[in-house]
Amino acid sequence: MTTYLDSYVCGAWHRGTGEPNSLYNATTEAVMAEVNSDGLDYGAALEYARTVGGPALRAMSFAERGEMLKRLSGAIHEHRDELLDLSIANAGTTRKDAKFDIDGGTGTLAAYAYFGKDAGARGFLADGDGVQLGRTARFWGRHVMVPLHGAAVHINAFNFPAWNMLEKAACALLAGVPVIEKPGRATALVAWRIAQIIVESGILPEGAFQFFSGRVGDLLDRMGPQDSLAFTGSAYTGLKLRSNPNLLKHSVRVNIEADSLNAAVLGPGEDEGSETRRLFLRNVVLDMQQKTGQKCTAVRRILVPEADLEDVRAELVAMLEGIKTGDPADSATTMGPLASAAQLQDVTAGIAKLAESGRIVTGSAERFLDTGYFVSPTLIETDSADAAIYHEEEVFGPVATLMPYDGTPEAAGAIVARGQGCLVSSAYSNDPAWAERVALELAPWNGRLWIGSDKMAEQSLPPGMVLPAMIHGGPGRAGGGEELGGLRGCGFYMQRCAIQGFKGTLEASFGPPREAAATR
Ligand code: NAP
């Protein structure tokens, strides 16, 4: 019997009234589930979040909400094996890639539990120090962040069904704002099972969590000034959603995490014996292979000094040809299929398009197997970084383009800038002066910058890994958004209010908590 993915709205599970869409096993192409959420009452969901979930969450302190997230993380983790199996089947991930998503999600919840504990026994956050505004300190001001009284609507991408939902939920719930989640449809099975676990656990207060498994109808048209929308997906959809007249009319907060042509830049003088060069090669290959390249942070542009190009190409090809593509359930497999038939079509067409202005060094624009959404890891090479296509076309699969540059930070900066804004770029060098110059060139175009060197190689986590303590997002094409970054991630769901008045009253209510004040 096919599983039907119902939606959890206003405290109960509901089935959509429209024609269901099928979800497939990415390896066998067998139908796994059906989904539809048409015809549900989207306005009622918003109102339920605002009037039931919001007050319940706001009655709790940051520490209590953090404790709630900790329990939630544990409850989901108890189902880890079942979720890994679902991810392998529905999303086509290897077990290792499935862990990246599932453990990434529960790990982010646990990290936000810790941030909550640290934020303490109040339901709001003080922002910075108080300021004397009058002739004496009697007239005083302070910035305070308080939870918005609306719903946090989260529209998520297909590539991280667990992490994408849980990282957004962690920030909103800790801030004291109820969530309405919508997963990417192709891999919604994993997100839906997590939704079931969340509801069955009873850990969240009534109204704090709702879940639409399919489309969200006219939900955006019903949002108001205290609601917020956080979206992850393509720049195309992001533009469409942020242009919604109702959202514009009410100045609804919109955070967009969109696509990105991330770059990896090898500095000059890192020869074959350099640990930094090996780190560069490992990270580039990991980004192409991990989650079959369906990672918003994956490297798409590989910049190598002209003098090193030939050797680096040979090293990359050898490593990429060592990737074992196949059934993700087989433990010998190191790269599974793409997540959906639509992805297969987009990625093969995208490789062919990139190859028109360069050449395929290894891999192919053809599907890899007759059944399942498989492609080969594919490295394209271009003789110069001039062609616009390499800076405009994000091929969301195991695909990247190798391009030469003259080794200067300024040239690297100019090439990276042509991507019009990235989530993360990485630069590799043991020369501190070069690293500083490249950082200043690249930083304006990136939400995060990762600088590799011998000194940190052994302890580093790869640039493609988003960490809850560091911000995630990027300027321009990457959406202009910002998520995570510790308590910064809660800020999107809170109103920063400048409160002015008598110092004694303000400091007692909104200044440092008494214990902290006593130790100052
Ligand atoms: P997408 O097609 O833009 O879809 C993203 C989400 O938006 C899905 O849940 C989709 O629902 C929903 N959606 C589409 N049209 C909508 C509409 N008119 N109203 C409301 N919701 C709508 O992107 P995708 O193919 O899932 O994801 C791949 C893209 O996401 C890539 O370009 C990748 O770079 C980007 N991405 C970015 C990040 C980041 O953090 N910056 C992370 C992951 C992925 P359905 O699935 O039901 O159509």
Coordinates of C-alpha atoms in Angstrom, one line a residue, residues 112-509:
Y112 CA 20.3 25.7 19.7
A113 CA 19.4 24.0 22.9
Y114 CA 22.8 25.1 24.2
F115 CA 22.4 28.7 22.9
G116 CA 19.0 28.8 24.7
K117 CA 20.5 27.7 27.9
D118 CA 23.2 30.3 27.6
A119 CA 20.6 33.0 26.9
G120 CA 19.0 32.3 30.2
A121 CA 15.7 32.7 32.1
R122 CA 14.1 35.5 30.1
G123 CA 11.9 35.3 27.0
F124 CA 13.7 38.2 25.1
L125 CA 17.2 39.2 24.4
A126 CA 19.0 42.4 25.3
D127 CA 20.9 43.8 22.3
G128 CA 24.1 45.6 23.2
D129 CA 24.7 48.0 26.2
G130 CA 22.4 50.7 27.5
V131 CA 23.0 54.3 26.3
Q132 CA 22.8 57.6 28.1
L133 CA 20.5 59.8 26.1
G134 CA 19.9 62.8 28.4
R135 CA 22.0 65.3 30.3
T136 CA 22.3 62.8 33.1
A137 CA 21.9 59.0 33.1
R138 CA 18.3 59.3 34.1
F139 CA 17.1 59.4 30.5
W140 CA 18.4 56.2 29.1
G141 CA 17.9 53.9 26.1
R142 CA 18.3 50.2 25.4
H143 CA 17.8 47.9 22.4
V144 CA 15.7 44.8 23.2
M145 CA 14.7 41.9 20.9
V146 CA 11.3 40.4 21.5
P147 CA 9.6 37.5 19.7
L148 CA 7.2 38.5 16.9
H149 CA 3.6 37.6 17.5
G150 CA 3.1 35.9 14.1
A151 CA 3.9 32.6 12.4
A152 CA 7.2 31.6 10.9
V153 CA 6.5 30.0 7.5
H154 CA 9.4 27.9 6.2
I155 CA 9.5 26.7 2.6
N156 CA 12.4 24.2 2.3
A157 CA 14.4 22.7 -0.6
F158 CA 14.5 19.1 -1.5
N159 CA 18.2 18.5 -0.9
F160 CA 18.2 18.5 2.9
P161 CA 14.7 17.4 4.0
A162 CA 15.8 17.0 7.6
W163 CA 18.4 19.6 8.2
N164 CA 16.7 22.4 6.3
M165 CA 13.5 22.0 8.2
L166 CA 15.1 21.5 11.6
E167 CA 17.7 24.3 11.3
K168 CA 15.0 26.8 10.5
A169 CA 12.7 25.5 13.2
A170 CA 15.5 25.6 15.8
C171 CA 16.0 29.3 15.3
A172 CA 12.2 30.2 15.3
L173 CA 11.2 28.0 18.2
L174 CA 14.1 29.2 20.3
A175 CA 13.1 32.8 19.5
G176 CA 9.5 31.9 20.7
V177 CA 7.8 31.8 17.3
P178 CA 5.6 28.9 16.1
V179 CA 6.5 27.3 12.7
I180 CA 4.6 26.2 9.6
E181 CA 6.9 23.9 7.6
K182 CA 6.7 22.9 4.0
P183 CA 9.3 20.5 2.6
G184 CA 10.5 20.2 -1.0
R185 CA 8.1 17.6 -2.5
A186 CA 10.6 15.2 -4.2
T187 CA 12.1 14.1 -0.8
A188 CA 9.2 15.0 1.5
L189 CA 9.0 11.5 2.9
V190 CA 11.9 12.1 5.3
A191 CA 10.5 15.5 6.4
W192 CA 7.0 14.0 6.9
R193 CA 8.3 11.2 9.0
I194 CA 10.1 13.7 11.2
A195 CA 6.9 15.8 11.4
Q196 CA 5.1 12.6 12.7
I197 CA 7.8 12.0 15.3
I198 CA 7.7 15.7 16.4
V199 CA 3.9 15.5 16.8
E200 CA 3.9 12.1 18.5
S201 CA 6.6 13.2 20.9
G202 CA 4.2 15.9 22.4
I203 CA 7.3 17.9 23.3
L204 CA 6.2 21.1 21.6
P205 CA 3.3 23.1 22.9
E206 CA 0.1 22.9 20.9
G207 CA 0.2 25.1 17.8
A208 CA 4.0 25.5 17.8
F209 CA 4.5 23.1 14.8
Q210 CA 2.4 22.6 11.7
F211 CA 3.4 20.9 8.5
F212 CA 2.1 21.1 4.9
S213 CA 3.4 18.1 3.0
G214 CA 2.5 19.5 -0.5
R215 CA 1.8 23.0 -1.9
V216 CA 0.9 25.9 0.4
G217 CA -1.9 27.4 -1.7
D218 CA -2.7 31.0 -0.9
L219 CA -0.9 30.9 2.5
L220 CA 1.5 33.7 1.4
D221 CA -1.5 35.9 0.5
R222 CA -2.8 35.6 4.0
M223 CA 0.4 36.5 5.9
G224 CA 0.5 39.6 8.0
P225 CA 3.1 42.0 9.4
Q226 CA 4.1 39.9 12.4
D227 CA 4.6 36.7 10.2
S228 CA 7.8 35.8 8.5
L229 CA 8.8 33.7 5.5
A230 CA 12.1 31.9 5.3
F231 CA 12.7 30.2 2.0
T232 CA 15.4 27.9 0.7
G233 CA 15.5 27.0 -3.0
S234 CA 16.3 28.3 -6.4
A235 CA 16.8 32.0 -7.1
Y236 CA 13.9 31.8 -9.6
T237 CA 11.4 30.7 -6.9
G238 CA 12.9 33.0 -4.4
L239 CA 12.3 36.0 -6.7
K240 CA 8.7 34.9 -7.3
L241 CA 8.0 34.5 -3.5
R242 CA 9.6 37.7 -2.4
S243 CA 7.6 39.6 -5.1
N244 CA 4.3 38.5 -3.6
P245 CA 2.2 41.7 -3.4
N246 CA 0.7 40.7 0.0
L247 CA 4.2 40.2 1.5
L248 CA 5.3 43.5 0.0
K249 CA 2.2 45.3 1.2
H250 CA 2.7 44.2 4.8
S251 CA 6.5 44.4 4.8
V252 CA 6.5 40.7 5.8
R253 CA 10.1 39.6 6.6
V254 CA 11.5 37.4 4.0
N255 CA 14.8 35.5 4.2
I256 CA 16.0 33.8 1.1
E257 CA 18.7 31.2 0.8
A258 CA 19.1 30.6 -2.9
D259 CA 21.5 29.1 -5.4
S260 CA 25.1 30.0 -5.5
L261 CA 28.2 29.5 -7.7
N262 CA 30.6 28.9 -4.8
A263 CA 34.3 29.0 -5.6
A264 CA 37.4 27.2 -4.4
V265 CA 40.6 29.2 -5.0
L266 CA 44.1 27.6 -4.8
G267 CA 46.8 30.1 -3.9
P268 CA 50.1 30.2 -5.9
G269 CA 53.1 28.2 -4.8
E270 CA 51.2 25.3 -3.2
D271 CA 53.1 22.5 -4.9
E272 CA 52.4 18.7 -4.8
G273 CA 54.0 18.3 -1.4
S274 CA 51.8 20.9 0.2
E275 CA 49.2 19.7 2.8
T276 CA 47.1 22.7 1.8
R277 CA 47.0 21.6 -1.8
R278 CA 45.9 18.1 -0.7
L279 CA 43.2 19.7 1.5
F280 CA 42.0 21.7 -1.5
L281 CA 41.8 18.6 -3.7
R282 CA 40.0 16.6 -1.0
N283 CA 37.4 19.3 -0.3
V284 CA 36.7 19.9 -4.0
V285 CA 36.1 16.2 -4.6
L286 CA 34.1 15.9 -1.4
D287 CA 31.8 18.7 -2.5
M288 CA 31.2 17.1 -6.0
Q289 CA 30.5 13.7 -4.5
Q290 CA 28.7 14.4 -1.2
K291 CA 24.9 14.3 -1.7
T292 CA 25.7 13.8 -5.4
G293 CA 26.6 17.5 -5.5
Q294 CA 23.1 18.6 -4.5
K295 CA 24.4 20.9 -1.8
C296 CA 23.9 24.7 -1.9
T297 CA 27.4 25.1 -0.5
A298 CA 29.1 22.9 -3.1
V299 CA 32.0 24.2 -5.1
R300 CA 31.0 25.0 -8.7
R301 CA 34.0 27.0 -9.8
I302 CA 37.6 25.8 -9.2
L303 CA 40.2 28.5 -9.6
V304 CA 43.8 27.3 -10.1
P305 CA 46.9 29.3 -10.9
E306 CA 47.9 28.7 -14.5
A307 CA 51.2 27.2 -13.5
D308 CA 49.5 24.4 -11.5
L309 CA 46.6 23.7 -13.8
E310 CA 47.9 20.6 -15.5
D311 CA 49.0 18.8 -12.3
V312 CA 45.8 19.8 -10.5
R313 CA 43.6 18.6 -13.4
A314 CA 45.4 15.2 -13.3
E315 CA 45.0 14.9 -9.6
L316 CA 41.3 15.8 -9.6
V317 CA 40.5 13.4 -12.5
A318 CA 42.2 10.5 -10.7
M319 CA 40.2 11.2 -7.5
L320 CA 36.9 11.7 -9.3
E321 CA 37.3 8.5 -11.3
G322 CA 37.8 6.7 -8.0
I323 CA 34.2 7.6 -6.9
K324 CA 32.0 4.5 -7.0
T325 CA 28.5 5.5 -8.3
G326 CA 25.7 3.1 -7.7
D327 CA 23.0 1.8 -5.3
P328 CA 23.3 4.0 -2.2
A329 CA 22.2 1.1 0.0
D330 CA 25.4 -0.8 -1.0
S331 CA 28.1 0.1 1.5
A332 CA 30.8 0.1 -1.2
T333 CA 29.0 2.9 -3.1
T334 CA 30.4 6.4 -2.5
M335 CA 27.9 8.4 -4.6
G336 CA 24.2 7.7 -5.1
P337 CA 21.7 9.0 -7.7
L338 CA 20.3 12.4 -7.9
A339 CA 17.1 12.9 -5.9
S340 CA 14.5 13.0 -8.7
A341 CA 13.8 12.6 -12.4
A342 CA 13.5 16.4 -12.7
Q343 CA 17.0 16.7 -11.2
L344 CA 18.3 14.1 -13.7
Q345 CA 16.9 16.1 -16.5
D346 CA 18.2 19.5 -15.2
V347 CA 21.7 18.2 -14.4
T348 CA 22.3 16.3 -17.7
A349 CA 21.0 19.4 -19.7
G350 CA 23.2 21.6 -17.5
I351 CA 26.4 19.6 -18.1
A352 CA 25.8 19.7 -21.9
K353 CA 25.3 23.5 -21.7
L354 CA 28.5 24.1 -19.7
A355 CA 30.5 21.8 -22.0
E356 CA 29.5 24.0 -25.0
S357 CA 31.9 26.7 -23.8
G358 CA 34.6 24.3 -22.6
R359 CA 35.2 20.6 -22.5
I360 CA 34.3 17.6 -20.3
V361 CA 37.5 16.4 -18.6
T362 CA 35.9 13.5 -16.9
G363 CA 32.2 12.4 -16.6
S364 CA 29.4 12.8 -19.1
A365 CA 26.2 14.6 -20.0
E366 CA 24.4 11.3 -20.3
R367 CA 22.6 9.5 -17.5
F368 CA 24.8 6.9 -15.9
L369 CA 22.4 3.9 -15.6
D370 CA 19.1 3.1 -17.4
T371 CA 17.2 2.9 -14.1
G372 CA 17.5 5.4 -11.3
Y373 CA 18.5 9.1 -11.4
F374 CA 22.3 8.5 -11.8
V375 CA 24.9 10.7 -13.4
S376 CA 28.7 10.6 -13.2
P377 CA 30.9 13.0 -11.3
T378 CA 31.7 15.5 -14.1
L379 CA 34.6 18.0 -14.3
I380 CA 34.4 20.6 -17.0
E381 CA 37.4 22.7 -18.0
T382 CA 37.5 26.1 -19.6
D383 CA 40.6 27.8 -20.9
S384 CA 39.6 31.2 -19.5
A385 CA 37.2 32.4 -16.9
D386 CA 35.6 34.7 -19.4
A387 CA 32.5 32.8 -20.5
A388 CA 29.5 34.1 -18.6
I389 CA 27.9 30.7 -18.4
Y390 CA 30.3 29.5 -15.7
H391 CA 29.3 32.3 -13.4
E392 CA 25.6 32.1 -14.1
E393 CA 24.5 28.5 -14.5
E394 CA 24.3 26.5 -11.3
V395 CA 24.2 22.8 -12.3
F396 CA 22.9 21.3 -9.1
G397 CA 24.7 18.0 -9.2
P398 CA 28.2 16.4 -9.0
V399 CA 29.5 19.0 -11.4
A400 CA 32.2 21.8 -11.3
T401 CA 34.3 23.8 -13.7
L402 CA 38.1 24.1 -13.5
M403 CA 39.4 27.5 -14.6
P404 CA 42.8 29.1 -14.7
Y405 CA 43.7 32.5 -13.1
D406 CA 46.9 34.4 -12.7
G407 CA 47.3 33.6 -9.0
T408 CA 46.7 37.2 -7.6
P409 CA 44.0 37.9 -5.0
E410 CA 42.6 40.7 -7.2
A411 CA 42.1 38.4 -10.2
A412 CA 40.5 35.7 -7.9
G413 CA 38.2 38.4 -6.4
A414 CA 37.1 39.7 -9.9
I415 CA 36.3 36.1 -11.0
V416 CA 34.4 35.2 -7.8
A417 CA 32.4 38.5 -8.0
R418 CA 31.1 37.5 -11.4
G419 CA 28.9 34.9 -9.6
Q420 CA 27.0 37.8 -8.2
G421 CA 27.0 36.6 -4.6
C422 CA 27.9 33.2 -3.0
L423 CA 27.1 31.3 0.2
V424 CA 30.7 30.3 0.8
S425 CA 34.0 30.3 -1.0
S426 CA 37.3 28.8 0.1
A427 CA 40.8 29.9 -0.5
Y428 CA 44.0 27.8 0.2
S429 CA 47.3 29.2 1.0
N430 CA 50.1 29.2 3.5
D431 CA 51.1 32.8 2.7
P432 CA 49.3 35.0 5.3
A433 CA 49.7 38.1 3.2
W434 CA 48.0 36.5 0.2
A435 CA 45.3 35.0 2.5
E436 CA 44.5 38.4 4.0
R437 CA 44.3 40.1 0.5
V438 CA 42.2 37.3 -0.9
A439 CA 39.9 37.4 2.1
L440 CA 39.3 41.1 1.7
E441 CA 38.6 40.7 -2.1
L442 CA 36.2 37.7 -1.6
A443 CA 34.4 38.6 1.6
P444 CA 32.0 41.2 0.1
W445 CA 30.7 38.6 -2.3
N446 CA 30.3 35.7 0.3
G447 CA 28.3 35.0 3.4
R448 CA 31.1 32.8 4.6
L449 CA 34.8 32.5 3.7
W450 CA 36.9 29.4 4.5
I451 CA 40.7 29.8 4.5
G452 CA 42.7 26.6 4.3
S453 CA 46.3 26.2 5.4
D454 CA 48.7 23.6 6.7
K455 CA 48.1 24.8 10.3
M456 CA 44.4 24.1 10.4
A457 CA 44.2 21.2 7.8
E458 CA 44.1 18.4 10.3
Q459 CA 41.4 19.9 12.5
S460 CA 39.2 21.6 9.8
L461 CA 35.7 20.7 8.9
P462 CA 35.1 21.1 5.2
P463 CA 33.7 24.4 3.7
G464 CA 30.5 22.7 2.5
M465 CA 29.5 22.0 6.1
V466 CA 27.1 24.6 7.6
L467 CA 27.7 25.0 11.3
P468 CA 25.0 26.3 13.7
A469 CA 27.5 28.8 15.3
M470 CA 28.4 30.4 12.0
I471 CA 26.0 32.4 9.8
H472 CA 24.6 30.7 6.6
G473 CA 23.5 32.8 3.7
G474 CA 25.1 35.1 1.1
P475 CA 24.6 38.3 -0.8
G476 CA 23.0 38.9 -4.2
R477 CA 22.2 35.8 -6.1
A478 CA 22.6 33.7 -3.0
G479 CA 19.4 35.4 -1.8
G480 CA 20.8 38.1 0.5
G481 CA 19.7 36.1 3.5
E482 CA 21.2 35.1 6.8
E483 CA 20.4 32.1 8.9
L484 CA 22.0 30.4 12.0
G485 CA 25.1 32.1 13.5
G486 CA 24.1 31.2 17.1
L487 CA 21.6 33.6 18.6
R488 CA 21.9 35.8 15.5
G489 CA 19.7 33.2 13.8
C490 CA 16.8 34.0 16.2
G491 CA 17.0 37.7 15.3
F492 CA 15.0 37.2 12.1
Y493 CA 12.0 36.1 14.2
M494 CA 12.3 38.9 16.7
Q495 CA 11.6 42.7 16.7
R496 CA 14.5 44.9 17.8
C497 CA 12.9 47.7 19.7
A498 CA 14.7 50.7 21.0
I499 CA 13.2 51.4 24.5
Q500 CA 13.8 54.8 26.0
G501 CA 12.9 55.9 29.6
F502 CA 14.1 56.2 33.1
K503 CA 17.3 54.2 33.6
G504 CA 16.3 52.6 36.8
T505 CA 13.2 51.1 35.4
L506 CA 14.7 50.1 32.0
E507 CA 17.8 48.5 33.5
A508 CA 15.8 46.5 36.1
S509 CA 13.5 45.1 33.4

